[in-house]
PDB file of C-alpha atoms in Angstrom:
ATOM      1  CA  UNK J1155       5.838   8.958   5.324  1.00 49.00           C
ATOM      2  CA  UNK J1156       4.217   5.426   4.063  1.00 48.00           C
ATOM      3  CA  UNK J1157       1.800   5.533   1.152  1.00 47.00           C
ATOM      4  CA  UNK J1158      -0.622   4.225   3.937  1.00 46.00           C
ATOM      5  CA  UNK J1159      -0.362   7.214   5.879  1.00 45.00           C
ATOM      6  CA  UNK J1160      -1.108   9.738   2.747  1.00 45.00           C
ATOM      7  CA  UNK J1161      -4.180   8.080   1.663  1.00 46.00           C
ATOM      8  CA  UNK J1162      -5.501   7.239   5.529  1.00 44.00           C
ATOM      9  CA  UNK J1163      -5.710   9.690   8.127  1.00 45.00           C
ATOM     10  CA  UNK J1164      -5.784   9.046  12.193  1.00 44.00           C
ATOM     11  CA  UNK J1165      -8.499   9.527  14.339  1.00 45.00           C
ATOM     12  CA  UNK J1166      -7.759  12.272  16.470  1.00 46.00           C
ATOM     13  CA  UNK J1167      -9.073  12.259  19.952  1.00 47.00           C
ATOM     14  CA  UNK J1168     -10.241   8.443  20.632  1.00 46.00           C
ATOM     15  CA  UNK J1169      -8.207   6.312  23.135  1.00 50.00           C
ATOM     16  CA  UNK J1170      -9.105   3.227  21.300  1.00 51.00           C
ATOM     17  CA  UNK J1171     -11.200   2.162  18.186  1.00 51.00           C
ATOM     18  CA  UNK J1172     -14.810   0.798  18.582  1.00 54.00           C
ATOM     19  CA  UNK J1173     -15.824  -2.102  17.044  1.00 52.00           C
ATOM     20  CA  UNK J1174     -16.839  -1.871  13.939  1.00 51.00           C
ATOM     21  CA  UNK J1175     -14.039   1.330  13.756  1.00 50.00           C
ATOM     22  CA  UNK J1176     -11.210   0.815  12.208  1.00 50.00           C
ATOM     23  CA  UNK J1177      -7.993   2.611  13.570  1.00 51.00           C
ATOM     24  CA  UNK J1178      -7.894   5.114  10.662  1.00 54.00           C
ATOM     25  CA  UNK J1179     -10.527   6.842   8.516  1.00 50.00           C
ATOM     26  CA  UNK J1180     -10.308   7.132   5.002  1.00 52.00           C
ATOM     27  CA  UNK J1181      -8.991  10.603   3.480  1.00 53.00           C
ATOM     28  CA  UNK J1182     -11.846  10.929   1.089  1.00 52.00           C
ATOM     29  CA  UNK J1183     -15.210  10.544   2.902  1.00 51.00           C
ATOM     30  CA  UNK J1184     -17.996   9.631   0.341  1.00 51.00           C
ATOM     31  CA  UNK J1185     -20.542  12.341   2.240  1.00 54.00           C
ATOM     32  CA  UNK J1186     -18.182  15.005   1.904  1.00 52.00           C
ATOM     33  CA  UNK J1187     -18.707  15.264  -2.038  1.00 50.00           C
ATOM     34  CA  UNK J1188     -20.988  17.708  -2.482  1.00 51.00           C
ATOM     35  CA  UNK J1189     -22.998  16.220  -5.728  1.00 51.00           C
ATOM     36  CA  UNK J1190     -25.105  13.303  -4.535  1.00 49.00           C
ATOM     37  CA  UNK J1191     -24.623   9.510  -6.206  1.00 48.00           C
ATOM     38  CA  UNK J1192     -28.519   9.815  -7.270  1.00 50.00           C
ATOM     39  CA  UNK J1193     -27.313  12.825  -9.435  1.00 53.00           C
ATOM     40  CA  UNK J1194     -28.465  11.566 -12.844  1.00 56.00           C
ATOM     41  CA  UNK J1195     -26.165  12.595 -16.607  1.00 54.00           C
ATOM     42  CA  UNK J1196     -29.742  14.910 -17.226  1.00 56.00           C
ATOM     43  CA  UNK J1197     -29.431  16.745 -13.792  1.00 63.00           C
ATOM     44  CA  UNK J1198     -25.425  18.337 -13.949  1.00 67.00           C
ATOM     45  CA  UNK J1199     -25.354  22.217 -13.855  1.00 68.00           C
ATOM     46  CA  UNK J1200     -22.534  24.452 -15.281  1.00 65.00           C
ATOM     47  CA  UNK J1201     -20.958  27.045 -13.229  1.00 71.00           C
ATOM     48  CA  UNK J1202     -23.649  29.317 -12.774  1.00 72.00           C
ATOM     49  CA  UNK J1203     -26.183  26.630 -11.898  1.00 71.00           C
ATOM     50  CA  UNK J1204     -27.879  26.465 -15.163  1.00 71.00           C
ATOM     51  CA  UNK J1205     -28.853  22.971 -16.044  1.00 68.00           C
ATOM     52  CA  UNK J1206     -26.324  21.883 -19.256  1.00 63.00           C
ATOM     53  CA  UNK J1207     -28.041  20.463 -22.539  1.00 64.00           C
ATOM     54  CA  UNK J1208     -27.460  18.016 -24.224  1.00 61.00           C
ATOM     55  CA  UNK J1209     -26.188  20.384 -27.374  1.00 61.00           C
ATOM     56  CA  UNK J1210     -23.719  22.048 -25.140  1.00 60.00           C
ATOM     57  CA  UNK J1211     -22.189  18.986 -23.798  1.00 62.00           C
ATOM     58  CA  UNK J1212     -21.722  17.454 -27.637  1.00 62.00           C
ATOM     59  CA  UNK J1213     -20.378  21.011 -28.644  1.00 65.00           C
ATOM     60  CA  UNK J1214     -17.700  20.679 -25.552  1.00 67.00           C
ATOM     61  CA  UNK J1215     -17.126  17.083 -27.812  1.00 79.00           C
ATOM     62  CA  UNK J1216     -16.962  18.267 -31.286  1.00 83.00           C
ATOM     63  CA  UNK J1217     -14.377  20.680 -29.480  1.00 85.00           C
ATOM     64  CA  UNK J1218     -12.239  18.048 -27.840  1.00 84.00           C
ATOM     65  CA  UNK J1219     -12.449  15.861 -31.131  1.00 83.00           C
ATOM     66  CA  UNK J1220     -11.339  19.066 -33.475  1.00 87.00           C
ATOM     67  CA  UNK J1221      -8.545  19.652 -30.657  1.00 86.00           C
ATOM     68  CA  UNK J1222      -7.635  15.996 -30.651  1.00 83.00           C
ATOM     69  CA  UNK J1223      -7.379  15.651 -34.401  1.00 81.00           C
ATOM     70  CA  UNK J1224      -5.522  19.293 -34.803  1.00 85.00           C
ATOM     71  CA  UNK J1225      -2.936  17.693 -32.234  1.00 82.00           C
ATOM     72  CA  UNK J1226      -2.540  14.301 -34.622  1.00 77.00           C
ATOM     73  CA  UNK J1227      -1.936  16.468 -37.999  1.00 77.00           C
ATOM     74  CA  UNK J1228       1.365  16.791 -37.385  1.00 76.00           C
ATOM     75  CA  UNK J1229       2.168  13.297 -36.692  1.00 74.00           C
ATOM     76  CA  UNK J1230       0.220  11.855 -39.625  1.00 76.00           C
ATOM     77  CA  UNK J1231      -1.163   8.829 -37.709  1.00 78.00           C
ATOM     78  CA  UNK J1232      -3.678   8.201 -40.313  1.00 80.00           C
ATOM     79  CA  UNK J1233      -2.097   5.011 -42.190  1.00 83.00           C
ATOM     80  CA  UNK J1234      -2.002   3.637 -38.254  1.00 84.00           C
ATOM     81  CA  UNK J1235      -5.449   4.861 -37.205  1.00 85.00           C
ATOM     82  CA  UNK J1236      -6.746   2.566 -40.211  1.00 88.00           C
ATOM     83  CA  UNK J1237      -5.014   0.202 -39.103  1.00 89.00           C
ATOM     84  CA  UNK J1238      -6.755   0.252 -36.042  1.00 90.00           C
ATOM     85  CA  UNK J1239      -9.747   0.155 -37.615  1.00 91.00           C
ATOM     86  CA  UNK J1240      -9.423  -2.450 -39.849  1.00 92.00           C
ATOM     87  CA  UNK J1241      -8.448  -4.475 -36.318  1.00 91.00           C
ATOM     88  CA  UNK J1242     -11.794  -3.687 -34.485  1.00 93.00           C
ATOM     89  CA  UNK J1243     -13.612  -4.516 -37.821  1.00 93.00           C
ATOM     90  CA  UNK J1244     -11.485  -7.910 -37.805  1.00 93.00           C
ATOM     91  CA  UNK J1245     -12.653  -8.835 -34.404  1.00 93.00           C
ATOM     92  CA  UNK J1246     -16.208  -7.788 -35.179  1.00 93.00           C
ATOM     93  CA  UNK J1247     -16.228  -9.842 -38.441  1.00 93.00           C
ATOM     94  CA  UNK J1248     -14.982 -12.558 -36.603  1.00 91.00           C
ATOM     95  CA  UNK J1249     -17.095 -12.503 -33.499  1.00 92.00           C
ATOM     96  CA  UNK J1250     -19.618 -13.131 -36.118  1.00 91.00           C
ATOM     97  CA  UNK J1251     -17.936 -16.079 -38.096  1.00 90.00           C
ATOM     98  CA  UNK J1252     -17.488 -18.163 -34.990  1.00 89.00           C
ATOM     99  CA  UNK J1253     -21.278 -17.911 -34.610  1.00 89.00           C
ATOM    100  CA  UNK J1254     -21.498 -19.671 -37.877  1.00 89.00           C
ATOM    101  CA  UNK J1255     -21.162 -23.348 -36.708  1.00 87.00           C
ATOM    102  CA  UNK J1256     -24.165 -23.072 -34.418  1.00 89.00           C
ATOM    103  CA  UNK J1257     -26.390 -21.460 -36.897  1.00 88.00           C
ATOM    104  CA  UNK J1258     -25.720 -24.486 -39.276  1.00 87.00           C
ATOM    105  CA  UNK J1259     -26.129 -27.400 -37.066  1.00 88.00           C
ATOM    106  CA  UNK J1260     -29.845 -25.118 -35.650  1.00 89.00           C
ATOM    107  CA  UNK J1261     -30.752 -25.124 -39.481  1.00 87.00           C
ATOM    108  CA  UNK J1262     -30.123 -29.258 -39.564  1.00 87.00           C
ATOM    109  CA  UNK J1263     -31.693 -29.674 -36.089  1.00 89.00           C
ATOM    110  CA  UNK J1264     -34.729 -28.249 -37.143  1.00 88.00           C
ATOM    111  CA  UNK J1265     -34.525 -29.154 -40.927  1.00 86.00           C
ATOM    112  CA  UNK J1266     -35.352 -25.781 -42.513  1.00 85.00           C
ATOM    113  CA  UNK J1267     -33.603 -26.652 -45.802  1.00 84.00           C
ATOM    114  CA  UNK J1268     -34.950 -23.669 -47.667  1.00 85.00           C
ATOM    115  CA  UNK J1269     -32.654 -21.033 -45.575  1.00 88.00           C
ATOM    116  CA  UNK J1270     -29.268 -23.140 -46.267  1.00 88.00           C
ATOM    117  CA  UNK J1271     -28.733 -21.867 -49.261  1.00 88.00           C
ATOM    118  CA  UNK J1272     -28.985 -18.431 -47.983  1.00 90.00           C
ATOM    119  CA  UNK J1273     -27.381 -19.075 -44.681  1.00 91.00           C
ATOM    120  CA  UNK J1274     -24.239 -20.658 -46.947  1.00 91.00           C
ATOM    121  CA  UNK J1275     -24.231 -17.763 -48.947  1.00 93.00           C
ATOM    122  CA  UNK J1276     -24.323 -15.412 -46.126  1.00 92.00           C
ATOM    123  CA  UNK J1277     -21.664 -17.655 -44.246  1.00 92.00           C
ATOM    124  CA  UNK J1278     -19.181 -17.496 -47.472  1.00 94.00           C
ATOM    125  CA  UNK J1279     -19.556 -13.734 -47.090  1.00 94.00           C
ATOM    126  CA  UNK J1280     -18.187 -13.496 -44.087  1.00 93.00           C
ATOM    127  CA  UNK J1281     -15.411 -15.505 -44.717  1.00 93.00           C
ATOM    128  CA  UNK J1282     -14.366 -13.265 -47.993  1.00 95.00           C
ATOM    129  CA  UNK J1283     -14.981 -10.507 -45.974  1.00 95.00           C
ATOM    130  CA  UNK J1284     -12.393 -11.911 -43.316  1.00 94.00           C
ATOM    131  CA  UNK J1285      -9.999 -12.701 -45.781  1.00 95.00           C
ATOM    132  CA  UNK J1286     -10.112  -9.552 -47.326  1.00 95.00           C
ATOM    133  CA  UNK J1287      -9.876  -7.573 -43.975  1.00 94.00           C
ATOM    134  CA  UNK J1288      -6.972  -9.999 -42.725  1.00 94.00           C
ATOM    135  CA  UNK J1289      -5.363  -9.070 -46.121  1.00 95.00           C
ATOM    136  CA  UNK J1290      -5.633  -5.415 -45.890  1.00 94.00           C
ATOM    137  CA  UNK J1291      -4.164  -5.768 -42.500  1.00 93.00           C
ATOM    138  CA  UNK J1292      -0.878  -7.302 -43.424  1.00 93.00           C
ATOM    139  CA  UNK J1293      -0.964  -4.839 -46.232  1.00 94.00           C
ATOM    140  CA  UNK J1294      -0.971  -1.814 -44.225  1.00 91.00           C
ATOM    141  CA  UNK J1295       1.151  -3.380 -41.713  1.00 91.00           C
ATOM    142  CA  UNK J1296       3.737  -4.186 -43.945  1.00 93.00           C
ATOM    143  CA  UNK J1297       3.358  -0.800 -45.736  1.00 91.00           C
ATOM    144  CA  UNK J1298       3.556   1.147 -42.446  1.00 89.00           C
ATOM    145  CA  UNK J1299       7.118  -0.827 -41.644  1.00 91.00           C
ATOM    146  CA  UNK J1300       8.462   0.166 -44.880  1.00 92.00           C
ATOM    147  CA  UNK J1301       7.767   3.600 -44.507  1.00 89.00           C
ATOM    148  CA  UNK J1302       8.869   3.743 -40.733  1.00 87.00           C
ATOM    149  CA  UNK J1303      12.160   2.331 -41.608  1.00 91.00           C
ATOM    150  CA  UNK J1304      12.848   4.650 -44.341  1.00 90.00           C
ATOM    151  CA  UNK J1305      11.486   7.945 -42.174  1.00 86.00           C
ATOM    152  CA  UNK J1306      14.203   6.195 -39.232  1.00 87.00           C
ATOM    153  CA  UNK J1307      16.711   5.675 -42.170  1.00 91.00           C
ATOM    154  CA  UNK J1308      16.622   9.593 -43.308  1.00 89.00           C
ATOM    155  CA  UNK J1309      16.628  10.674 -39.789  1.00 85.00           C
ATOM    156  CA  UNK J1310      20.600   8.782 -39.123  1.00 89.00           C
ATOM    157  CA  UNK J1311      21.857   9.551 -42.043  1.00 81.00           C
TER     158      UNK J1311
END
């Protein structure tokens, strides 16, 4: 059986398709779902067809988060979760340096001398703070190998 044939059914019962038919209908059929597209976040209903607040929903996500975490214990992922964090902040950080250039050359254009000093201030922060992240990174990184080798190292030996 083709992969075509599980997600497509025949029609059953017509000689030929109409135009505008094709040959075979899709498997799911958008009218068959029984919530509605116009069914808004604030409208869904539990089970028994009592409308869900919000504080149940975030308690279902404090659950899943608690779960989540109690699952990563084990594994000590920590050192790499930072990691990953210190990556998003790096891209964030940087998003915002490469808006640096066109701030400056507004501030010339329209000769507001007064804010350069705190604009160059502001703009030298975010370079330290760049440096510093990128730093960290490598760091970790680098700290992270070492320990990965010597956790691989025990384990063959």
């Amino acid at each position: 059986m083709s992969a075509a044939t599980l997600l497509t059914v025949g029609t059953a019962g017509s000689s030929s398709p109409t135009a505008g038919e094709s040959a075979r209908a899709p498997l799911l059929d958008p009218s068959q779902h029984s919530s509605s597209a116009s069914e808004s976040y604030l409208d869904q209903q539990d089970e028994g067809g009592r409308p869900v607040v919000a504080a149940e929903r975030a308690a279902v996500d404090w659950r899943f988060l608690r779960r989540f975490f109690g699952m990563l214990a084990p594994l000590r992922p920590y050192p790499a979760l930072l990691l990953v964090l210190l990556s998003v902040a790096e891209a964030l950080v940087v998003a915002r340096v490469g808006k640096v250039a066109g701030s400056f050359y507004k501030l010339v254009v329209d000769r507001e001398t007064g804010r350069l000093v705190t604009f160059f201030l502001s703009a030298a922060g975010l370079f330290v703070l760049v440096t510093i992240i990128r730093a960290t990174n490598v760091w970790l990184s680098e700290l992270l190998a070492l320990r990965w080798r010597g956790r691989l190292t025990a384990l063959i030996h």
